[in-house]
C-alpha positions as MATLAB code, in Angstrom:
seq = 'MSLKVLLLSVIFAAICGSVAAQVTFVRECRQRAFPKTVPAGDYSGITHINGNKYAVVSDKSATDGFFMFTIDIDSVSGELLDVREDGFSGDSVCGGDCEGIAWCEHTSSFFVCREAHSDIVEFDSIGKMTGRSLVIPDMYKSGMGNKGFESLTYDGHEHLFWTVNESTLPADGVGATSTNGVENIMRLQSFGDDLQPEAQYLYKMDAPSANARSSEYAMGVSELLALGDGRLLVLEREFFVPKIKLGSVVKCKLYEIKPDEHDKILPGTSVSDSARYVSKRLVHSFETRLNLFNRKLANYEGMCIGPTLADGSVVIVLVSDSQSRYAGVLKDWFKTIVIQK';
ca = [
     -38.468  -30.477   40.416;
     -42.065  -29.556   39.629;
     -43.321  -29.822   35.965;
     -43.749  -26.119   35.739;
     -40.185  -25.448   36.694;
     -39.055  -28.325   34.327;
     -41.008  -26.713   31.542;
     -39.537  -23.303   32.152;
     -36.078  -24.710   32.270;
     -36.483  -26.445   28.747;
     -37.970  -23.178   27.309;
     -35.122  -21.151   28.689;
     -32.465  -23.387   27.458;
     -34.131  -23.543   24.068;
     -34.154  -19.771   23.847;
     -30.398  -19.651   24.888;
     -29.372  -22.160   22.482;
     -31.032  -20.266   19.457;
     -29.030  -17.242   20.282;
     -25.627  -17.460   18.392;
     -22.675  -16.714   20.113;
     -21.153  -13.220   19.220;
     -17.578  -11.718   19.632;
     -17.522   -8.825   22.115;
     -14.822   -6.194   22.128;
     -13.121   -6.068   25.509;
     -10.050   -3.658   24.921;
      -7.399   -2.404   22.532;
      -4.005   -2.627   23.855;
      -1.203   -0.224   22.925;
       0.919   -1.204   19.918;
       4.686   -1.671   20.712;
       7.906   -2.313   18.795;
      10.843   -4.200   19.907;
      13.886   -3.110   17.596;
      16.596   -4.821   19.748;
      15.142   -8.308   19.587;
      13.048   -8.070   16.184;
      15.231   -7.427   13.304;
      13.787   -5.117   10.595;
      11.515   -7.041    8.415;
       8.369   -7.404    6.196;
       6.372   -9.465    8.513;
       2.962  -10.356    6.852;
       1.592  -13.324    8.601;
       1.410  -14.968   12.138;
       0.168  -18.074   13.768;
       0.107  -19.441   17.298;
       1.776  -22.688   17.890;
       1.617  -23.141   21.635;
       2.276  -21.464   24.648;
       4.304  -18.174   24.014;
       5.650  -19.725   20.510;
       4.510  -18.196   17.135;
       5.590  -18.448   13.484;
       5.728  -15.418   11.421;
       6.123  -15.178    7.568;
       7.709  -12.118    5.766;
       7.061  -11.278    2.018;
      10.448  -10.532    1.197;
      12.475  -13.249    3.049;
      15.454  -14.372    1.372;
      14.023  -17.953    0.910;
      10.508  -19.244    1.575;
       9.723  -20.394    4.982;
       9.024  -18.759    8.386;
      10.457  -17.079   11.295;
      10.262  -18.423   14.962;
       8.984  -15.935   17.406;
       8.823  -15.832   21.280;
       5.838  -13.348   22.287;
       5.001  -12.810   26.081;
       1.714  -11.507   27.013;
       0.656  -10.307   30.421;
      -1.860  -12.936   31.600;
      -4.384  -10.581   33.105;
      -4.386   -7.300   30.630;
      -3.278   -8.894   27.641;
      -0.695   -6.159   27.015;
       2.577   -7.092   25.223;
       5.596   -7.607   27.292;
       8.207   -8.865   25.036;
       8.592  -10.054   21.487;
      11.774  -11.935   20.246;
      12.702  -13.449   16.848;
      14.280  -16.972   17.345;
      15.610  -17.654   13.829;
      14.261  -18.489   10.356;
      13.330  -22.014    9.118;
      13.287  -22.253    5.370;
      13.753  -24.267    2.037;
      15.741  -23.358   -0.929;
      12.751  -22.092   -2.795;
      12.723  -18.178   -2.858;
      10.432  -15.599   -4.501;
       7.037  -16.683   -3.191;
       5.994  -13.423   -1.381;
       4.698  -15.467    1.676;
       1.793  -13.508    3.096;
      -0.154  -15.868    5.589;
       0.597  -18.720    7.700;
      -1.348  -21.462    9.501;
      -0.251  -24.020   11.969;
      -1.829  -27.439   11.990;
      -1.268  -29.247   15.283;
      -2.547  -32.555   13.979;
       0.004  -32.738   11.124;
       2.737  -30.771   13.016;
       3.238  -28.682   10.061;
       2.585  -25.294    8.685;
       0.705  -23.895    5.547;
       1.939  -20.884    3.969;
       0.227  -18.938    1.018;
       2.466  -17.310   -1.468;
       1.057  -14.388   -3.208;
       3.163  -14.462   -6.032;
       2.486  -18.126   -7.259;
      -1.281  -17.913   -6.053;
      -0.766  -21.159   -4.078;
      -0.660  -22.429   -0.577;
       1.971  -25.113    0.280;
       2.830  -27.225    3.340;
       6.232  -26.832    5.161;
       7.384  -29.336    7.911;
       8.047  -28.195   11.297;
      11.717  -27.500   10.409;
      10.805  -25.403    7.239;
      11.129  -27.810    4.535;
       8.478  -28.010    1.720;
       6.796  -31.459    1.839;
       5.318  -31.251   -1.657;
       1.826  -31.134   -0.474;
      -0.579  -28.018   -1.115;
      -4.082  -26.982   -1.115;
      -6.028  -27.719   -4.340;
      -6.587  -24.065   -5.621;
      -9.504  -23.312   -7.899;
      -8.316  -21.966  -11.174;
     -10.102  -18.496  -10.875;
      -7.901  -17.466   -8.057;
      -4.942  -17.727  -10.464;
      -5.662  -14.490  -11.957;
      -5.073  -12.696   -8.469;
      -1.570  -12.104   -8.910;
      -0.011   -9.436   -6.916;
      -2.268   -7.373   -4.584;
      -5.152   -9.262   -5.680;
      -3.787  -12.424   -4.639;
      -3.783  -14.534   -1.271;
      -2.914  -12.341    1.662;
      -4.491  -14.369    4.205;
      -4.786  -17.948    5.864;
      -6.175  -19.418    8.859;
      -7.236  -23.067   10.185;
      -9.984  -23.976   12.207;
      -9.158  -27.028   14.014;
     -12.452  -27.676   15.331;
     -14.300  -27.710   12.009;
     -11.055  -28.965   10.177;
     -11.065  -26.119    7.401;
      -8.447  -24.057    5.998;
      -9.698  -20.526    5.166;
      -8.395  -18.011    2.763;
      -9.664  -15.159    0.616;
      -8.072  -12.993   -2.190;
      -6.920   -9.448   -0.978;
      -8.843   -7.469   -3.646;
     -11.191   -7.817   -6.340;
     -10.260  -10.320   -8.861;
     -10.200   -9.023  -12.536;
     -13.081  -11.197  -13.827;
     -15.270   -9.950  -10.530;
     -14.831   -6.146  -11.740;
     -12.788   -3.085  -10.753;
     -10.998   -2.880   -7.484;
     -11.202   -0.004   -4.900;
      -8.707    3.111   -5.433;
      -8.377    6.164   -3.405;
     -10.821    7.967   -5.661;
     -13.319    5.655   -7.260;
     -15.332    4.807   -4.201;
     -15.742    1.186   -5.173;
     -16.580   -1.600   -2.771;
     -14.216   -4.644   -3.178;
     -15.883   -7.941   -3.660;
     -13.870  -11.029   -2.737;
     -14.228  -14.734   -2.764;
     -14.013  -16.354    0.547;
     -12.588  -20.097    0.013;
     -12.639  -23.111    2.495;
     -10.574  -26.386    2.274;
     -10.731  -29.456    4.138;
      -7.816  -31.699    5.548;
      -7.927  -33.518    2.216;
      -6.573  -30.226    1.075;
      -9.438  -30.328   -1.412;
     -11.819  -27.005   -1.887;
     -14.951  -27.234    0.291;
     -17.050  -24.043   -0.212;
     -16.747  -20.484   -1.629;
     -18.566  -17.394   -0.492;
     -18.818  -13.896   -1.689;
     -17.572  -11.043    0.614;
     -17.894   -7.379    0.212;
     -15.746   -4.695    1.794;
     -17.072   -1.185    2.967;
     -16.595    1.480    0.491;
     -13.269    3.431    0.546;
     -13.095    6.092    3.096;
     -10.409    8.022    0.818;
     -11.565   10.572   -1.571;
      -8.172   11.995   -2.971;
      -5.181   11.166   -5.268;
      -2.625    9.159   -3.500;
       1.052    8.070   -3.739;
       0.356    4.716   -2.663;
      -2.934    2.995   -1.812;
      -4.195   -0.448   -0.493;
      -7.393   -1.549    0.140;
      -8.364   -5.203    0.971;
      -8.593   -7.950    3.491;
      -5.251   -8.378    4.927;
      -6.028  -11.252    7.308;
      -8.459  -13.963    8.393;
      -8.797  -15.506   12.040;
     -10.670  -18.739   12.833;
     -12.404  -18.643   16.092;
     -12.664  -22.419   16.214;
     -16.514  -22.865   15.944;
     -16.919  -21.967   12.210;
     -16.896  -18.073   12.810;
     -14.075  -15.963   11.496;
     -12.750  -12.538   12.133;
     -11.984  -10.530    8.983;
      -9.416   -7.771    9.011;
     -10.394   -4.934    6.443;
      -7.286   -2.653    5.822;
      -7.289    0.730    4.096;
      -3.833    2.144    3.664;
      -3.527    5.810    2.348;
      -0.411    7.694    1.433;
      -0.406   11.069    0.079;
       2.334   12.432   -2.054;
       4.157   14.289    0.581;
       3.904   11.105    2.835;
       2.914   13.208    5.867;
      -0.769   12.399    6.689;
      -0.463    8.698    5.592;
      -3.162    6.705    7.485;
      -3.980    3.091    8.003;
      -7.469    2.148    9.003;
      -8.421   -1.270   10.222;
     -11.871   -2.764   10.754;
     -12.470   -6.291   12.382;
     -15.631   -7.889   11.289;
     -17.122  -11.082   12.754;
     -18.603  -13.473    9.816;
     -20.080  -16.822   10.023;
     -20.506  -18.521    6.607;
     -23.345  -21.005    6.471;
     -25.107  -23.062    3.891;
     -27.545  -20.501    2.619;
     -24.210  -18.167    1.636;
     -22.523  -20.907   -0.522;
     -21.860  -19.966   -4.272;
     -20.851  -22.308   -7.031;
     -17.114  -21.792   -7.919;
     -16.989  -19.222  -10.728;
     -20.496  -17.939  -10.145;
     -20.280  -14.671  -11.541;
     -21.007  -11.409   -9.508;
     -24.245   -9.638  -10.003;
     -26.456   -7.196   -8.344;
     -28.469   -9.997   -6.875;
     -25.464  -11.537   -5.583;
     -25.523  -12.893   -1.997;
     -22.777  -11.947    0.443;
     -21.743  -13.120    3.994;
     -23.274  -11.237    6.542;
     -20.796   -9.224    8.632;
     -20.780   -7.721   12.024;
     -18.271   -4.836   13.237;
     -16.339   -5.871   16.317;
     -14.053   -3.048   16.371;
     -11.917   -0.393   14.462;
      -8.762    1.514   15.042;
      -6.385    3.541   12.877;
      -2.693    4.667   12.888;
      -1.044    7.789   11.441;
       1.877    9.375   10.413;
       2.366   13.092   10.864;
       4.609   15.811   12.453;
       3.546   14.566   15.978;
       2.819   10.936   15.468;
       5.145    8.322   13.883;
       3.177    5.171   14.758;
       1.887    4.333   11.333;
       1.481    0.477   11.350;
       0.251   -1.556    8.326;
      -1.125   -4.707   10.009;
      -1.052   -7.679    7.900;
      -1.011  -10.712   10.345;
      -3.362  -11.749   13.026;
      -3.880  -14.857   15.000;
      -5.440  -16.011   18.113;
      -3.217  -15.835   21.495;
      -3.484  -16.791   24.857;
      -6.607  -17.056   27.067;
      -6.372  -14.578   29.906;
      -7.005  -15.245   33.482;
     -10.737  -13.939   33.069;
     -11.724  -15.871   30.227;
     -10.983  -13.463   27.508;
      -9.048  -14.032   24.501;
      -6.030  -12.159   23.026;
      -5.733  -11.562   19.258;
      -2.000  -10.760   18.351;
      -1.305   -8.429   15.146;
       1.807   -7.675   13.457;
       2.513   -5.227   10.802;
       4.766   -4.953    7.818;
       7.294   -2.030    8.178;
       8.793   -2.651    4.689;
      12.045   -3.141    6.586;
      11.499   -0.053    8.610;
      11.123    2.027    5.311;
      13.193    5.051    5.392;
      13.940    4.748    9.130;
      10.600    5.935    9.802;
       8.305    3.056   10.048;
       8.757    0.329   12.740;
       7.937   -3.366   13.021;
       5.023   -2.752   15.181;
       2.804   -5.585   17.248;
      -0.425   -5.057   18.801;
      -2.814   -6.925   21.118;
      -6.813   -6.641   21.196;
      -8.811   -8.486   23.661;
     -12.094  -10.123   23.003;
     -14.698  -12.305   24.572;
     -15.850  -15.047   22.035;
];
C-alpha cells in the first residue's frame, strides 16, 4: 500500500469514527390484539429475556411480580405473528403499582419499578423479591402517582440501569395539563451494578399539543429503552380524553438521546432558565384514536428491544395499557417498530 493510500485510509477512518451512530426509522408495523391468548390487563412495562420470551408487568396485578409472555415476530418484516401470556410469577406483596421492568442476564433477575412506593426492587427468576433494590435519591420520593417512576431499562454493555420520573416533580415546577402549554421537566437517573446512583440529567419534553379542557389527560415519559451503547430511546406520550370520550387521542414520540459528561448535574440541582437539558433527536412519531370509525386507541406504556431481523435491523416491541379493556372498548394492543441502530 502506498503512503498516499495509507494516509487517505487513516483520514477516512478518523472521519467515520467521529460521526456518532444514529437510530434510523425503517418502518412502523400494524398494532394487533390477541384477546384469545392475552387476558385483559393493565400492562405497563415489558422486557426481553431471550428468543421469543418476554416478561411484562401490570400496574394492577393482584400481587407485585410479572407475567411471562411468548411473542412471535416475523424474522423478515418484524410484524407480530402471535402473543401469548404464559402465567404470572409474583410475591405476596401487593399494591406496588408496577410500571416498568428490566431483565439482568448476569444476575438472572428482574428489576421492577413500583410507582406507588417510588422504588425499584429486584425479583428473582421465579418472582420472589430478593430484598435488594436500587438506592433512590431522596428527591424522587415526592414523585408519587403520575409523577413517579413509569420507566426502567438496563444497558448490559454499559452496566447501567436507567429510569426517569413520568412527569415534573413538585420541586421542579408545574406539570403539563391539557390547557397550560407547559413543557414537562424530568430527571433522568442512572444506577450502576452496585445499585448505587451514578448520574443525573435534566430532560425536557415537548410542549403539549392539546389546548382544550379534558376529562382525562396524561403527558409524560412512559418508557425508556437502552440501545446497549450509551444511547437511549425515550417514549414521550400524550393522552387526551374529552368529556364525551369520542375524539380521544394518544400521541407518541420516540426520541434518541445520548447523555454525556457535559450534561450531568448534581442531584438536587434546581431547575432554572439556564439549565442544561439532554439533547434529543426525533426518530418517529405516531398516534392512535377513538372515534365513530376508529377504535384503535392505545396507551403505549411498555417498550423493549426485540429480535434482530434477517437484514440486521432491530425490532422494538411496545405494549399498551387497556385498563382491563375499559368499558369493552379498549384492547390490549401490541405493536412493533423496526429501526436500524
